[in-house]
Amino acid sequence: MRNEEVFSVQGDAELAARAGHLFASVTSDFLCAARDLRTWSQPVARAAVLRRMRTPDTSGLTVRKLLSPLALVEEEARAHLRLVRSRGALVRISGSPLPHETIIIDRRFMILAGRESSAGREYTVTTSRNLVEGVHSLCQAVWDDALDLDTWLRGGAPHLDAGSRAVLDALGSGLTDSAAAGRLGLSLRTYRRRVAGLMAALDAGSRFQAGLRAGELGLSR
């Protein structure tokens, strides 16, 4: 890439084709900030970083993952985070909204993720020093306030299974209990029991508080 270059790509395939080499070029610092693990799920990118972490000389390399609690909802995601941490990565969870979903490589290259669309996410890739440093400062501030993975999990962050997530989505849909229970294929009594269990898991005194708490933890989309 040339100095001060900025360009956009559409979708994961184009990102891998035009910027995949950047992931393999990391030498000192790799920072990934995302709400969950789906944003940066490109196999080419992950494989490049993992290969770099396995090289004999990794003494000067720091790999950091900064995520929202949404990344911990599924056990498969938790297992992946434990894996990358076992290979030397630092993982922190932030209860505050992340300023950007981004990857910063050696504080020289930055990839910003845009919103999802039917054509795939739009990604902006830049080497602009001012842009890279500005976003890095925001991410660093969130990183400093975030908790490491084990500390967050010991704090009792709720782990919602598929059934609990379905109930959470139903609560946010505005349906009556009867309609929500029917949509989920549950009896009204079972649905209300699951709502009560969800409220307990979220430490909420009302359904409204449950929705707010889920939003704070990044459990609702």
Coordinates of C-alpha atoms in Angstrom, one line a residue:
M1 CA 0.0 0.0 0.0
R2 CA 1.1 3.6 -0.7
N3 CA 1.5 6.2 2.0
E4 CA -1.8 7.7 3.2
E5 CA -3.9 5.4 1.1
V6 CA -7.6 4.8 1.8
F7 CA -9.8 2.4 -0.1
S8 CA -13.0 0.4 0.5
V9 CA -14.0 -3.1 -0.3
Q10 CA -17.3 -5.0 -0.3
G11 CA -17.6 -8.3 1.4
D12 CA -15.2 -10.8 3.0
A13 CA -13.8 -12.2 -0.2
E14 CA -12.8 -8.8 -1.6
L15 CA -11.2 -7.9 1.8
A16 CA -9.1 -11.1 1.8
A17 CA -8.1 -10.5 -1.9
R18 CA -7.0 -6.9 -1.5
A19 CA -5.9 -6.7 2.2
G20 CA -5.3 -10.3 3.3
H21 CA -1.5 -9.9 3.0
L22 CA -1.6 -7.2 5.7
F23 CA -2.6 -9.9 8.3
A24 CA 0.6 -11.8 7.5
S25 CA 2.7 -8.7 7.7
V26 CA 2.2 -8.0 11.5
T27 CA 5.5 -7.7 13.3
S28 CA 4.8 -6.0 16.7
D29 CA 1.1 -5.3 17.5
F30 CA -2.2 -6.7 16.3
L31 CA -5.3 -5.2 17.9
C32 CA -8.8 -6.6 17.0
A33 CA -11.9 -4.9 18.3
A34 CA -15.3 -6.3 17.6
R35 CA -18.8 -6.9 19.1
D36 CA -18.5 -10.7 18.4
L37 CA -16.4 -13.1 16.4
R38 CA -18.4 -13.0 13.2
T39 CA -17.1 -9.6 12.1
W40 CA -13.6 -10.7 11.5
S41 CA -14.3 -14.4 10.6
Q42 CA -12.2 -14.6 7.4
P43 CA -10.3 -17.9 7.5
V44 CA -7.4 -16.4 5.5
A45 CA -6.9 -13.6 8.0
R46 CA -7.2 -15.9 11.1
A47 CA -4.8 -18.4 9.6
A48 CA -2.2 -15.7 8.8
V49 CA -2.2 -14.3 12.4
L50 CA -2.1 -17.8 14.0
R51 CA 0.9 -18.7 11.8
R52 CA 2.7 -15.5 12.9
M53 CA 2.0 -16.4 16.5
R54 CA 3.5 -19.9 16.0
T55 CA 6.8 -18.6 14.5
P56 CA 9.9 -19.1 16.6
D57 CA 10.5 -15.3 17.2
T58 CA 7.3 -13.9 18.7
S59 CA 8.9 -12.2 21.6
G60 CA 8.1 -8.8 20.2
L61 CA 4.5 -9.6 19.0
T62 CA 1.4 -8.6 21.0
V63 CA -2.0 -9.9 19.9
R64 CA -5.0 -8.3 21.5
K65 CA -8.7 -9.1 21.2
L66 CA -11.1 -6.5 22.5
L67 CA -14.7 -7.8 22.5
S68 CA -18.2 -7.1 23.8
P69 CA -20.0 -9.6 26.0
L70 CA -21.9 -10.8 22.9
A71 CA -18.8 -12.7 22.0
L72 CA -19.3 -14.9 25.1
V73 CA -22.9 -16.0 24.4
E74 CA -22.0 -19.1 22.4
E75 CA -19.7 -21.8 23.9
E76 CA -18.0 -22.3 20.5
A77 CA -16.9 -18.6 20.7
R78 CA -15.6 -19.0 24.2
A79 CA -13.6 -22.1 23.2
H80 CA -12.0 -20.1 20.3
L81 CA -11.1 -17.3 22.7
R82 CA -9.5 -19.8 25.1
L83 CA -7.6 -21.2 22.2
V84 CA -6.1 -17.9 21.0
R85 CA -5.3 -17.0 24.6
S86 CA -3.4 -20.2 25.1
R87 CA -1.3 -19.3 22.1
G88 CA -0.4 -16.0 23.7
A89 CA -3.1 -13.5 22.8
L90 CA -4.5 -11.1 25.3
V91 CA -8.4 -11.1 25.5
R92 CA -10.4 -8.4 27.2
I93 CA -14.2 -7.9 27.4
S94 CA -15.7 -4.4 27.6
G95 CA -19.1 -3.7 29.0
S96 CA -19.0 -0.3 27.3
P97 CA -19.9 0.1 23.6
L98 CA -16.9 -0.3 21.3
P99 CA -16.1 2.9 19.3
H100 CA -15.4 1.0 16.1
E101 CA -15.1 -2.6 14.9
T102 CA -11.6 -2.5 13.7
I103 CA -8.3 -4.2 13.2
I104 CA -5.1 -2.2 13.7
I105 CA -1.8 -3.7 12.5
D106 CA 1.5 -2.4 13.9
R107 CA -0.3 1.0 14.2
R108 CA 0.4 1.4 10.5
F109 CA -2.6 -0.2 8.8
M110 CA -6.2 -0.1 9.9
I111 CA -9.3 -1.9 8.7
L112 CA -12.7 -0.5 9.8
A113 CA -15.8 -2.6 9.4
G114 CA -19.0 -1.0 8.2
R115 CA -22.6 -2.2 8.6
E116 CA -23.8 -5.5 7.3
S117 CA -25.8 -5.5 4.0
S118 CA -27.1 -8.0 1.6
A119 CA -23.9 -7.6 -0.4
G120 CA -21.7 -8.1 2.7
R121 CA -20.0 -5.7 5.0
E122 CA -18.1 -2.8 3.6
Y123 CA -14.6 -2.5 4.9
T124 CA -12.4 0.6 4.8
V125 CA -8.6 0.1 4.7
T126 CA -6.3 2.9 5.4
T127 CA -2.7 3.8 6.2
S128 CA -3.5 7.4 7.2
R129 CA -1.4 8.1 10.3
N130 CA -4.0 10.5 11.7
L131 CA -6.9 8.1 11.2
V132 CA -4.9 5.1 12.6
E133 CA -3.7 7.0 15.6
G134 CA -7.1 8.5 16.4
V135 CA -9.0 5.2 16.3
H136 CA -6.1 3.5 18.2
S137 CA -6.5 6.0 21.0
L138 CA -10.2 5.3 21.3
C139 CA -9.7 1.6 21.3
Q140 CA -6.8 1.9 23.8
A141 CA -9.1 3.8 26.2
V142 CA -11.7 1.1 26.0
W143 CA -9.0 -1.6 26.4
D144 CA -7.7 0.0 29.6
D145 CA -11.2 -0.1 31.2
A146 CA -12.0 -3.6 30.0
L147 CA -11.6 -6.8 32.0
D148 CA -9.6 -9.8 31.0
L149 CA -11.5 -12.9 29.9
D150 CA -11.2 -14.8 33.2
T151 CA -12.1 -11.9 35.4
W152 CA -15.2 -11.2 33.3
L153 CA -16.4 -14.8 33.4
R154 CA -15.8 -14.9 37.2
G155 CA -17.9 -11.8 37.5
G156 CA -20.9 -13.9 36.5
A157 CA -21.6 -12.5 33.0
P158 CA -24.7 -14.5 31.9
H159 CA -24.3 -17.3 29.3
L160 CA -27.6 -17.5 27.3
D161 CA -28.4 -20.7 25.5
A162 CA -30.4 -20.8 22.2
G163 CA -33.7 -21.1 24.1
S164 CA -33.0 -18.1 26.4
R165 CA -31.9 -16.0 23.4
A166 CA -35.2 -16.9 21.6
V167 CA -37.1 -15.7 24.7
L168 CA -35.1 -12.5 24.8
D169 CA -35.9 -11.9 21.2
A170 CA -39.6 -12.5 21.8
L171 CA -39.6 -10.0 24.7
G172 CA -38.2 -7.4 22.4
S173 CA -40.7 -8.1 19.6
G174 CA -43.7 -6.6 21.4
L175 CA -45.8 -9.8 21.2
T176 CA -48.2 -10.8 23.9
D177 CA -47.1 -13.7 26.0
S178 CA -49.6 -16.0 24.3
A179 CA -48.4 -15.0 20.8
A180 CA -44.7 -15.3 21.8
A181 CA -45.3 -18.7 23.4
G182 CA -47.1 -19.9 20.2
R183 CA -44.3 -18.6 18.0
L184 CA -41.7 -20.5 20.1
G185 CA -43.8 -23.7 20.3
L186 CA -44.2 -23.4 24.1
S187 CA -47.0 -23.5 26.4
L188 CA -47.9 -20.2 28.0
R189 CA -46.8 -21.5 31.4
T190 CA -43.5 -22.8 30.1
Y191 CA -42.9 -19.5 28.3
R192 CA -43.5 -17.4 31.4
R193 CA -41.3 -19.7 33.5
R194 CA -38.5 -19.2 30.9
V195 CA -39.1 -15.4 31.0
A196 CA -38.6 -15.6 34.8
G197 CA -35.4 -17.6 34.4
L198 CA -34.1 -15.1 31.9
M199 CA -34.8 -12.2 34.3
A200 CA -33.0 -14.0 37.1
A201 CA -30.0 -14.6 34.8
L202 CA -29.8 -10.9 33.9
D203 CA -30.4 -9.8 37.5
A204 CA -33.4 -7.8 36.4
G205 CA -36.5 -6.9 38.5
S206 CA -38.8 -6.5 35.5
R207 CA -39.0 -7.3 31.8
F208 CA -38.1 -3.8 30.9
Q209 CA -35.0 -4.0 33.1
A210 CA -34.1 -7.3 31.4
G211 CA -34.1 -5.6 28.0
L212 CA -31.9 -2.8 29.3
R213 CA -29.5 -5.2 30.9
A214 CA -29.3 -7.3 27.8
G215 CA -28.5 -4.2 25.8
E216 CA -25.8 -3.1 28.2
L217 CA -24.2 -6.5 27.9
G218 CA -24.4 -6.7 24.2
L219 CA -26.7 -9.7 24.3
S220 CA -29.5 -8.1 22.1
R221 CA -29.0 -7.0 18.5

